Structures are given as C-alpha cells and as structure tokens.
C-alpha cells in the first residue's frame, strides 16, 4: 500500500499564486495526498481533499507546525504558495 502524504502550504491570504500552486498539485501523478492550507484568516474551499486551518498572523514555520500536528499522514511535504511543483514531485519523494 502506498504511503499517505499531506502537502502543507503556509500563506497570508488566497490569491493567484495559491491558485496556480493548487492547479499544479492537481497534476501530480501520485494521487494519495491531501492538502493543508494555512492562511492568516479563515476562508472556504470546496475541495474535499483540502483542509483549511487559519493560524492568524504568525511566521510560516509556525503555520507549518500547526498543520503538521493536524495530519496523520506518513509523509509531510512542504511547499510555498508561489511554488509550482513538477507533476512527478510527490511520486519522486515517495
């Protein structure tokens, strides 16, 4: 059985960078992953694989820690909202 993966994305607010990052994550060849978005303020996202954990205005390292503590995934992958992963990113990591 393939290991589960959580992708954690810390950011201040939703915008075009985040939208592009999420679009690239949809192209991943490895499919057994969920996504933890950690913005400053709450917002809604309709995708069932996406968890939103508002953290307030804290540094990115704290945002990553909050999400890492919330997941039970076997592997945690960190990425910033202005990064656009190659389709093989998670498959290579696993």
PDB file of N, CA and C in Angstrom:
ATOM      1  N   UNK A   1       0.847  -1.184   0.000  1.00  0.00           N
ATOM      2  CA  UNK A   1       0.000   0.000   0.000  1.00  0.00           C
ATOM      3  C   UNK A   1       0.894   1.250   0.000  1.00  0.00           C
ATOM      4  N   UNK A   2       0.506   2.228  -0.798  1.00  0.00           N
ATOM      5  CA  UNK A   2       1.265   3.480  -0.894  1.00  0.00           C
ATOM      6  C   UNK A   2       1.098   4.300   0.385  1.00  0.00           C
ATOM      7  N   UNK A   3       2.151   4.996   0.792  1.00  0.00           N
ATOM      8  CA  UNK A   3       2.035   5.847   1.981  1.00  0.00           C
ATOM      9  C   UNK A   3       1.143   7.059   1.705  1.00  0.00           C
ATOM     10  N   UNK A   4       0.503   7.539   2.760  1.00  0.00           N
ATOM     11  CA  UNK A   4      -0.299   8.751   2.641  1.00  0.00           C
ATOM     12  C   UNK A   4       0.618   9.962   2.756  1.00  0.00           C
ATOM     13  N   UNK A   5       0.229  11.027   2.065  1.00  0.00           N
ATOM     14  CA  UNK A   5       1.023  12.254   2.032  1.00  0.00           C
ATOM     15  C   UNK A   5       0.108  13.436   2.319  1.00  0.00           C
ATOM     16  N   UNK A   6       0.590  14.362   3.119  1.00  0.00           N
ATOM     17  CA  UNK A   6      -0.081  15.651   3.289  1.00  0.00           C
ATOM     18  C   UNK A   6       0.847  16.737   2.782  1.00  0.00           C
ATOM     19  N   UNK A   7       0.313  17.586   1.927  1.00  0.00           N
ATOM     20  CA  UNK A   7       1.038  18.742   1.419  1.00  0.00           C
ATOM     21  C   UNK A   7       0.592  19.948   2.240  1.00  0.00           C
ATOM     22  N   UNK A   8       1.542  20.662   2.807  1.00  0.00           N
ATOM     23  CA  UNK A   8       1.246  21.802   3.669  1.00  0.00           C
ATOM     24  C   UNK A   8       1.706  23.083   2.979  1.00  0.00           C
ATOM     25  N   UNK A   9       0.763  24.038   2.897  1.00  0.00           N
ATOM     26  CA  UNK A   9       1.045  25.307   2.229  1.00  0.00           C
ATOM     27  C   UNK A   9       0.725  26.469   3.183  1.00  0.00           C
ATOM     28  N   UNK A  10       1.749  27.123   3.738  1.00  0.00           N
ATOM     29  CA  UNK A  10       1.512  28.315   4.559  1.00  0.00           C
ATOM     30  C   UNK A  10       1.448  29.567   3.669  1.00  0.00           C
ATOM     31  N   UNK A  11       0.544  30.471   3.991  1.00  0.00           N
ATOM     32  CA  UNK A  11       0.447  31.719   3.219  1.00  0.00           C
ATOM     33  C   UNK A  11      -0.378  32.721   4.011  1.00  0.00           C
ATOM     34  N   UNK A  12      -0.356  33.976   3.576  1.00  0.00           N
ATOM     35  CA  UNK A  12      -1.108  35.022   4.270  1.00  0.00           C
ATOM     36  C   UNK A  12      -2.574  35.054   3.850  1.00  0.00           C
ATOM     37  N   UNK A  13      -2.808  35.136   2.531  1.00  0.00           N
ATOM     38  CA  UNK A  13      -4.189  35.208   2.017  1.00  0.00           C
ATOM     39  C   UNK A  13      -4.239  34.551   0.639  1.00  0.00           C
ATOM     40  N   UNK A  14      -5.413  34.106   0.275  1.00  0.00           N
ATOM     41  CA  UNK A  14      -5.610  33.453  -1.019  1.00  0.00           C
ATOM     42  C   UNK A  14      -5.400  34.449  -2.154  1.00  0.00           C
ATOM     43  N   UNK A  15      -4.844  33.954  -3.252  1.00  0.00           N
ATOM     44  CA  UNK A  15      -4.600  34.802  -4.405  1.00  0.00           C
ATOM     45  C   UNK A  15      -4.151  33.980  -5.589  1.00  0.00           C
ATOM     46  N   UNK A  16      -3.671  34.634  -6.636  1.00  0.00           N
ATOM     47  CA  UNK A  16      -3.298  33.926  -7.857  1.00  0.00           C
ATOM     48  C   UNK A  16      -2.139  32.943  -7.677  1.00  0.00           C
ATOM     49  N   UNK A  17      -1.202  33.238  -6.770  1.00  0.00           N
ATOM     50  CA  UNK A  17      -0.107  32.293  -6.534  1.00  0.00           C
ATOM     51  C   UNK A  17      -0.650  30.978  -5.988  1.00  0.00           C
ATOM     52  N   UNK A  18      -1.520  31.086  -4.998  1.00  0.00           N
ATOM     53  CA  UNK A  18      -2.103  29.877  -4.413  1.00  0.00           C
ATOM     54  C   UNK A  18      -2.902  29.106  -5.451  1.00  0.00           C
ATOM     55  N   UNK A  19      -3.693  29.805  -6.244  1.00  0.00           N
ATOM     56  CA  UNK A  19      -4.487  29.143  -7.288  1.00  0.00           C
ATOM     57  C   UNK A  19      -3.588  28.367  -8.249  1.00  0.00           C
ATOM     58  N   UNK A  20      -2.462  28.959  -8.651  1.00  0.00           N
ATOM     59  CA  UNK A  20      -1.541  28.280  -9.559  1.00  0.00           C
ATOM     60  C   UNK A  20      -0.885  27.074  -8.883  1.00  0.00           C
ATOM     61  N   UNK A  21      -0.507  27.216  -7.627  1.00  0.00           N
ATOM     62  CA  UNK A  21       0.094  26.108  -6.891  1.00  0.00           C
ATOM     63  C   UNK A  21      -0.891  24.943  -6.802  1.00  0.00           C
ATOM     64  N   UNK A  22      -2.135  25.220  -6.454  1.00  0.00           N
ATOM     65  CA  UNK A  22      -3.145  24.164  -6.346  1.00  0.00           C
ATOM     66  C   UNK A  22      -3.409  23.507  -7.700  1.00  0.00           C
ATOM     67  N   UNK A  23      -3.397  24.289  -8.760  1.00  0.00           N
ATOM     68  CA  UNK A  23      -3.584  23.722 -10.104  1.00  0.00           C
ATOM     69  C   UNK A  23      -2.452  22.755 -10.435  1.00  0.00           C
ATOM     70  N   UNK A  24      -1.227  23.093 -10.062  1.00  0.00           N
ATOM     71  CA  UNK A  24      -0.095  22.194 -10.302  1.00  0.00           C
ATOM     72  C   UNK A  24      -0.185  20.944  -9.430  1.00  0.00           C
ATOM     73  N   UNK A  25      -0.683  21.087  -8.219  1.00  0.00           N
ATOM     74  CA  UNK A  25      -0.848  19.910  -7.366  1.00  0.00           C
ATOM     75  C   UNK A  25      -1.877  18.945  -7.947  1.00  0.00           C
ATOM     76  N   UNK A  26      -2.877  19.456  -8.629  1.00  0.00           N
ATOM     77  CA  UNK A  26      -3.872  18.584  -9.272  1.00  0.00           C
ATOM     78  C   UNK A  26      -3.256  17.728 -10.371  1.00  0.00           C
ATOM     79  N   UNK A  27      -2.111  18.119 -10.882  1.00  0.00           N
ATOM     80  CA  UNK A  27      -1.448  17.383 -11.958  1.00  0.00           C
ATOM     81  C   UNK A  27      -0.494  16.306 -11.440  1.00  0.00           C
ATOM     82  N   UNK A  28      -0.413  16.152 -10.135  1.00  0.00           N
ATOM     83  CA  UNK A  28       0.506  15.170  -9.573  1.00  0.00           C
ATOM     84  C   UNK A  28       0.146  13.755 -10.022  1.00  0.00           C
ATOM     85  N   UNK A  29       1.146  12.983 -10.376  1.00  0.00           N
ATOM     86  CA  UNK A  29       0.908  11.591 -10.774  1.00  0.00           C
ATOM     87  C   UNK A  29       0.659  10.719  -9.544  1.00  0.00           C
ATOM     88  N   UNK A  30       1.213  11.081  -8.400  1.00  0.00           N
ATOM     89  CA  UNK A  30       0.926  10.391  -7.144  1.00  0.00           C
ATOM     90  C   UNK A  30      -0.353  10.987  -6.596  1.00  0.00           C
ATOM     91  N   UNK A  31      -1.360  10.164  -6.336  1.00  0.00           N
ATOM     92  CA  UNK A  31      -2.683  10.694  -6.024  1.00  0.00           C
ATOM     93  C   UNK A  31      -3.107  10.561  -4.559  1.00  0.00           C
ATOM     94  N   UNK A  32      -2.396   9.810  -3.744  1.00  0.00           N
ATOM     95  CA  UNK A  32      -2.833   9.583  -2.362  1.00  0.00           C
ATOM     96  C   UNK A  32      -2.305  10.693  -1.450  1.00  0.00           C
ATOM     97  N   UNK A  33      -2.849  11.885  -1.630  1.00  0.00           N
ATOM     98  CA  UNK A  33      -2.432  13.017  -0.805  1.00  0.00           C
ATOM     99  C   UNK A  33      -3.606  13.940  -0.523  1.00  0.00           C
ATOM    100  N   UNK A  34      -3.480  14.662   0.580  1.00  0.00           N
ATOM    101  CA  UNK A  34      -4.406  15.743   0.878  1.00  0.00           C
ATOM    102  C   UNK A  34      -3.588  17.010   1.054  1.00  0.00           C
ATOM    103  N   UNK A  35      -4.271  18.118   1.207  1.00  0.00           N
ATOM    104  CA  UNK A  35      -3.601  19.425   1.245  1.00  0.00           C
ATOM    105  C   UNK A  35      -4.078  20.179   2.477  1.00  0.00           C
ATOM    106  N   UNK A  36      -3.132  20.747   3.204  1.00  0.00           N
ATOM    107  CA  UNK A  36      -3.443  21.613   4.330  1.00  0.00           C
ATOM    108  C   UNK A  36      -3.050  23.035   3.968  1.00  0.00           C
ATOM    109  N   UNK A  37      -4.053  23.901   3.876  1.00  0.00           N
ATOM    110  CA  UNK A  37      -3.833  25.325   3.630  1.00  0.00           C
ATOM    111  C   UNK A  37      -3.829  26.027   4.978  1.00  0.00           C
ATOM    112  N   UNK A  38      -2.819  26.863   5.207  1.00  0.00           N
ATOM    113  CA  UNK A  38      -2.710  27.558   6.490  1.00  0.00           C
ATOM    114  C   UNK A  38      -2.600  29.066   6.247  1.00  0.00           C
ATOM    115  N   UNK A  39      -3.766  29.728   6.061  1.00  0.00           N
ATOM    116  CA  UNK A  39      -3.792  31.181   5.855  1.00  0.00           C
ATOM    117  C   UNK A  39      -3.862  31.926   7.191  1.00  0.00           C
ATOM    118  N   UNK A  40      -3.694  33.233   7.130  1.00  0.00           N
ATOM    119  CA  UNK A  40      -3.874  34.057   8.326  1.00  0.00           C
ATOM    120  C   UNK A  40      -5.333  34.040   8.773  1.00  0.00           C
ATOM    121  N   UNK A  41      -6.249  34.211   7.825  1.00  0.00           N
ATOM    122  CA  UNK A  41      -7.675  34.335   8.125  1.00  0.00           C
ATOM    123  C   UNK A  41      -8.469  33.173   7.520  1.00  0.00           C
ATOM    124  N   UNK A  42      -9.627  32.853   8.094  1.00  0.00           N
ATOM    125  CA  UNK A  42     -10.453  31.768   7.544  1.00  0.00           C
ATOM    126  C   UNK A  42     -10.955  32.084   6.136  1.00  0.00           C
ATOM    127  N   UNK A  43     -11.097  31.054   5.334  1.00  0.00           N
ATOM    128  CA  UNK A  43     -11.788  31.149   4.057  1.00  0.00           C
ATOM    129  C   UNK A  43     -12.263  29.752   3.692  1.00  0.00           C
ATOM    130  N   UNK A  44     -13.195  29.679   2.765  1.00  0.00           N
ATOM    131  CA  UNK A  44     -13.800  28.408   2.383  1.00  0.00           C
ATOM    132  C   UNK A  44     -13.127  27.872   1.129  1.00  0.00           C
ATOM    133  N   UNK A  45     -13.004  26.543   1.082  1.00  0.00           N
ATOM    134  CA  UNK A  45     -12.529  25.873  -0.123  1.00  0.00           C
ATOM    135  C   UNK A  45     -13.373  24.632  -0.313  1.00  0.00           C
ATOM    136  N   UNK A  46     -13.872  24.403  -1.519  1.00  0.00           N
ATOM    137  CA  UNK A  46     -14.847  23.349  -1.772  1.00  0.00           C
ATOM    138  C   UNK A  46     -14.249  21.954  -1.952  1.00  0.00           C
ATOM    139  N   UNK A  47     -12.962  21.837  -2.239  1.00  0.00           N
ATOM    140  CA  UNK A  47     -12.346  20.544  -2.495  1.00  0.00           C
ATOM    141  C   UNK A  47     -12.257  19.733  -1.198  1.00  0.00           C
ATOM    142  N   UNK A  48     -12.783  18.507  -1.205  1.00  0.00           N
ATOM    143  CA  UNK A  48     -12.811  17.667  -0.010  1.00  0.00           C
ATOM    144  C   UNK A  48     -11.409  17.263   0.454  1.00  0.00           C
ATOM    145  N   UNK A  49     -10.427  17.280  -0.448  1.00  0.00           N
ATOM    146  CA  UNK A  49      -9.062  16.905  -0.064  1.00  0.00           C
ATOM    147  C   UNK A  49      -8.306  18.058   0.581  1.00  0.00           C
ATOM    148  N   UNK A  50      -8.920  19.217   0.640  1.00  0.00           N
ATOM    149  CA  UNK A  50      -8.244  20.402   1.170  1.00  0.00           C
ATOM    150  C   UNK A  50      -8.794  20.748   2.545  1.00  0.00           C
ATOM    151  N   UNK A  51      -7.885  20.885   3.501  1.00  0.00           N
ATOM    152  CA  UNK A  51      -8.208  21.294   4.861  1.00  0.00           C
ATOM    153  C   UNK A  51      -7.672  22.707   5.050  1.00  0.00           C
ATOM    154  N   UNK A  52      -8.493  23.592   5.592  1.00  0.00           N
ATOM    155  CA  UNK A  52      -8.069  24.974   5.841  1.00  0.00           C
ATOM    156  C   UNK A  52      -7.952  25.169   7.354  1.00  0.00           C
ATOM    157  N   UNK A  53      -6.767  25.586   7.792  1.00  0.00           N
ATOM    158  CA  UNK A  53      -6.522  25.836   9.213  1.00  0.00           C
ATOM    159  C   UNK A  53      -6.017  27.270   9.364  1.00  0.00           C
ATOM    160  N   UNK A  54      -6.901  28.224   9.664  1.00  0.00           N
ATOM    161  CA  UNK A  54      -6.450  29.602   9.862  1.00  0.00           C
ATOM    162  C   UNK A  54      -5.537  29.668  11.092  1.00  0.00           C
ATOM    163  N   UNK A  55      -4.454  30.418  10.971  1.00  0.00           N
ATOM    164  CA  UNK A  55      -3.470  30.453  12.051  1.00  0.00           C
ATOM    165  C   UNK A  55      -3.273  31.833  12.658  1.00  0.00           C
ATOM    166  N   UNK A  56      -3.854  32.841  12.047  1.00  0.00           N
ATOM    167  CA  UNK A  56      -3.530  34.197  12.460  1.00  0.00           C
ATOM    168  C   UNK A  56      -2.213  34.617  11.820  1.00  0.00           C
ATOM    169  N   UNK A  57      -1.769  35.803  12.144  1.00  0.00           N
ATOM    170  CA  UNK A  57      -0.562  36.367  11.536  1.00  0.00           C
ATOM    171  C   UNK A  57       0.682  35.867  12.272  1.00  0.00           C
ATOM    172  N   UNK A  58       1.063  34.621  11.973  1.00  0.00           N
ATOM    173  CA  UNK A  58       2.272  34.037  12.555  1.00  0.00           C
ATOM    174  C   UNK A  58       3.256  33.728  11.431  1.00  0.00           C
ATOM    175  N   UNK A  59       4.494  33.449  11.788  1.00  0.00           N
ATOM    176  CA  UNK A  59       5.518  33.142  10.795  1.00  0.00           C
ATOM    177  C   UNK A  59       5.234  31.802  10.098  1.00  0.00           C
ATOM    178  N   UNK A  60       5.739  31.637   8.860  1.00  0.00           N
ATOM    179  CA  UNK A  60       5.490  30.397   8.113  1.00  0.00           C
ATOM    180  C   UNK A  60       5.903  29.125   8.855  1.00  0.00           C
ATOM    181  N   UNK A  61       6.994  29.181   9.629  1.00  0.00           N
ATOM    182  CA  UNK A  61       7.403  27.975  10.352  1.00  0.00           C
ATOM    183  C   UNK A  61       6.340  27.541  11.362  1.00  0.00           C
ATOM    184  N   UNK A  62       5.668  28.469  11.997  1.00  0.00           N
ATOM    185  CA  UNK A  62       4.584  28.135  12.936  1.00  0.00           C
ATOM    186  C   UNK A  62       3.383  27.579  12.184  1.00  0.00           C
ATOM    187  N   UNK A  63       3.065  28.145  11.035  1.00  0.00           N
ATOM    188  CA  UNK A  63       1.966  27.643  10.210  1.00  0.00           C
ATOM    189  C   UNK A  63       2.233  26.187   9.817  1.00  0.00           C
ATOM    190  N   UNK A  64       3.462  25.897   9.413  1.00  0.00           N
ATOM    191  CA  UNK A  64       3.823  24.523   9.044  1.00  0.00           C
ATOM    192  C   UNK A  64       3.639  23.583  10.227  1.00  0.00           C
ATOM    193  N   UNK A  65       4.051  24.017  11.400  1.00  0.00           N
ATOM    194  CA  UNK A  65       3.941  23.190  12.604  1.00  0.00           C
ATOM    195  C   UNK A  65       2.475  22.906  12.943  1.00  0.00           C
ATOM    196  N   UNK A  66       1.626  23.916  12.843  1.00  0.00           N
ATOM    197  CA  UNK A  66       0.196  23.743  13.131  1.00  0.00           C
ATOM    198  C   UNK A  66      -0.400  22.670  12.229  1.00  0.00           C
ATOM    199  N   UNK A  67      -0.102  22.727  10.949  1.00  0.00           N
ATOM    200  CA  UNK A  67      -0.641  21.745  10.008  1.00  0.00           C
ATOM    201  C   UNK A  67      -0.022  20.369  10.217  1.00  0.00           C
ATOM    202  N   UNK A  68       1.269  20.321  10.498  1.00  0.00           N
ATOM    203  CA  UNK A  68       1.938  19.035  10.724  1.00  0.00           C
ATOM    204  C   UNK A  68       1.327  18.315  11.923  1.00  0.00           C
ATOM    205  N   UNK A  69       0.937  19.060  12.919  1.00  0.00           N
ATOM    206  CA  UNK A  69       0.299  18.460  14.096  1.00  0.00           C
ATOM    207  C   UNK A  69      -1.134  18.006  13.812  1.00  0.00           C
ATOM    208  N   UNK A  70      -1.751  18.534  12.761  1.00  0.00           N
ATOM    209  CA  UNK A  70      -3.140  18.195  12.440  1.00  0.00           C
ATOM    210  C   UNK A  70      -3.280  16.966  11.551  1.00  0.00           C
ATOM    211  N   UNK A  71      -2.219  16.560  10.882  1.00  0.00           N
ATOM    212  CA  UNK A  71      -2.302  15.445   9.942  1.00  0.00           C
ATOM    213  C   UNK A  71      -1.800  14.143  10.559  1.00  0.00           C
ATOM    214  N   UNK A  72      -2.298  13.043  10.027  1.00  0.00           N
ATOM    215  CA  UNK A  72      -1.819  11.710  10.404  1.00  0.00           C
ATOM    216  C   UNK A  72      -1.074  11.053   9.254  1.00  0.00           C
ATOM    217  N   UNK A  73      -0.758  11.822   8.221  1.00  0.00           N
ATOM    218  CA  UNK A  73      -0.101  11.262   7.042  1.00  0.00           C
ATOM    219  C   UNK A  73       1.275  10.712   7.405  1.00  0.00           C
ATOM    220  N   UNK A  74       1.703   9.726   6.624  1.00  0.00           N
ATOM    221  CA  UNK A  74       3.010   9.123   6.842  1.00  0.00           C
ATOM    222  C   UNK A  74       4.143  10.031   6.347  1.00  0.00           C
ATOM    223  N   UNK A  75       3.854  10.832   5.325  1.00  0.00           N
ATOM    224  CA  UNK A  75       4.842  11.750   4.757  1.00  0.00           C
ATOM    225  C   UNK A  75       4.227  13.144   4.714  1.00  0.00           C
ATOM    226  N   UNK A  76       5.021  14.138   5.097  1.00  0.00           N
ATOM    227  CA  UNK A  76       4.591  15.533   5.016  1.00  0.00           C
ATOM    228  C   UNK A  76       5.475  16.241   4.000  1.00  0.00           C
ATOM    229  N   UNK A  77       4.837  16.918   3.050  1.00  0.00           N
ATOM    230  CA  UNK A  77       5.551  17.671   2.020  1.00  0.00           C
ATOM    231  C   UNK A  77       5.210  19.147   2.191  1.00  0.00           C
ATOM    232  N   UNK A  78       6.232  19.959   2.308  1.00  0.00           N
ATOM    233  CA  UNK A  78       6.040  21.398   2.462  1.00  0.00           C
ATOM    234  C   UNK A  78       6.295  22.097   1.134  1.00  0.00           C
ATOM    235  N   UNK A  79       5.430  23.064   0.823  1.00  0.00           N
ATOM    236  CA  UNK A  79       5.624  23.874  -0.378  1.00  0.00           C
ATOM    237  C   UNK A  79       5.043  25.257  -0.091  1.00  0.00           C
ATOM    238  N   UNK A  80       5.581  26.274  -0.725  1.00  0.00           N
ATOM    239  CA  UNK A  80       5.051  27.628  -0.585  1.00  0.00           C
ATOM    240  C   UNK A  80       4.026  27.883  -1.673  1.00  0.00           C
ATOM    241  N   UNK A  81       3.147  28.845  -1.441  1.00  0.00           N
ATOM    242  CA  UNK A  81       2.074  29.111  -2.398  1.00  0.00           C
ATOM    243  C   UNK A  81       2.581  29.659  -3.723  1.00  0.00           C
ATOM    244  N   UNK A  82       3.800  30.190  -3.760  1.00  0.00           N
ATOM    245  CA  UNK A  82       4.338  30.717  -5.015  1.00  0.00           C
ATOM    246  C   UNK A  82       5.276  29.719  -5.707  1.00  0.00           C
ATOM    247  N   UNK A  83       5.184  28.452  -5.325  1.00  0.00           N
ATOM    248  CA  UNK A  83       5.965  27.389  -5.963  1.00  0.00           C
ATOM    249  C   UNK A  83       5.026  26.481  -6.740  1.00  0.00           C
ATOM    250  N   UNK A  84       5.496  26.010  -7.874  1.00  0.00           N
ATOM    251  CA  UNK A  84       4.648  25.209  -8.760  1.00  0.00           C
ATOM    252  C   UNK A  84       5.335  23.882  -9.033  1.00  0.00           C
ATOM    253  N   UNK A  85       4.930  22.827  -8.316  1.00  0.00           N
ATOM    254  CA  UNK A  85       5.647  21.557  -8.394  1.00  0.00           C
ATOM    255  C   UNK A  85       5.482  20.836  -9.722  1.00  0.00           C
ATOM    256  N   UNK A  86       6.546  20.149 -10.107  1.00  0.00           N
ATOM    257  CA  UNK A  86       6.534  19.267 -11.259  1.00  0.00           C
ATOM    258  C   UNK A  86       5.520  18.139 -11.004  1.00  0.00           C
ATOM    259  N   UNK A  87       4.870  17.611 -12.038  1.00  0.00           N
ATOM    260  CA  UNK A  87       3.886  16.538 -11.843  1.00  0.00           C
ATOM    261  C   UNK A  87       4.432  15.293 -11.132  1.00  0.00           C
ATOM    262  N   UNK A  88       5.739  15.095 -11.169  1.00  0.00           N
ATOM    263  CA  UNK A  88       6.349  13.928 -10.516  1.00  0.00           C
ATOM    264  C   UNK A  88       6.898  14.242  -9.115  1.00  0.00           C
ATOM    265  N   UNK A  89       6.645  15.449  -8.608  1.00  0.00           N
ATOM    266  CA  UNK A  89       7.209  15.879  -7.331  1.00  0.00           C
ATOM    267  C   UNK A  89       6.914  14.894  -6.219  1.00  0.00           C
ATOM    268  N   UNK A  90       5.642  14.584  -5.985  1.00  0.00           N
ATOM    269  CA  UNK A  90       5.290  13.682  -4.888  1.00  0.00           C
ATOM    270  C   UNK A  90       5.706  12.245  -5.174  1.00  0.00           C
ATOM    271  N   UNK A  91       5.542  11.793  -6.406  1.00  0.00           N
ATOM    272  CA  UNK A  91       5.947  10.435  -6.760  1.00  0.00           C
ATOM    273  C   UNK A  91       7.437  10.239  -6.511  1.00  0.00           C
ATOM    274  N   UNK A  92       8.241  11.214  -6.844  1.00  0.00           N
ATOM    275  CA  UNK A  92       9.683  11.136  -6.609  1.00  0.00           C
ATOM    276  C   UNK A  92       9.996  11.125  -5.118  1.00  0.00           C
ATOM    277  N   UNK A  93       9.281  11.907  -4.358  1.00  0.00           N
ATOM    278  CA  UNK A  93       9.516  11.975  -2.921  1.00  0.00           C
ATOM    279  C   UNK A  93       9.139  10.669  -2.228  1.00  0.00           C
ATOM    280  N   UNK A  94       8.044  10.083  -2.666  1.00  0.00           N
ATOM    281  CA  UNK A  94       7.581   8.824  -2.050  1.00  0.00           C
ATOM    282  C   UNK A  94       8.529   7.703  -2.419  1.00  0.00           C
TER     283      UNK A  94
END
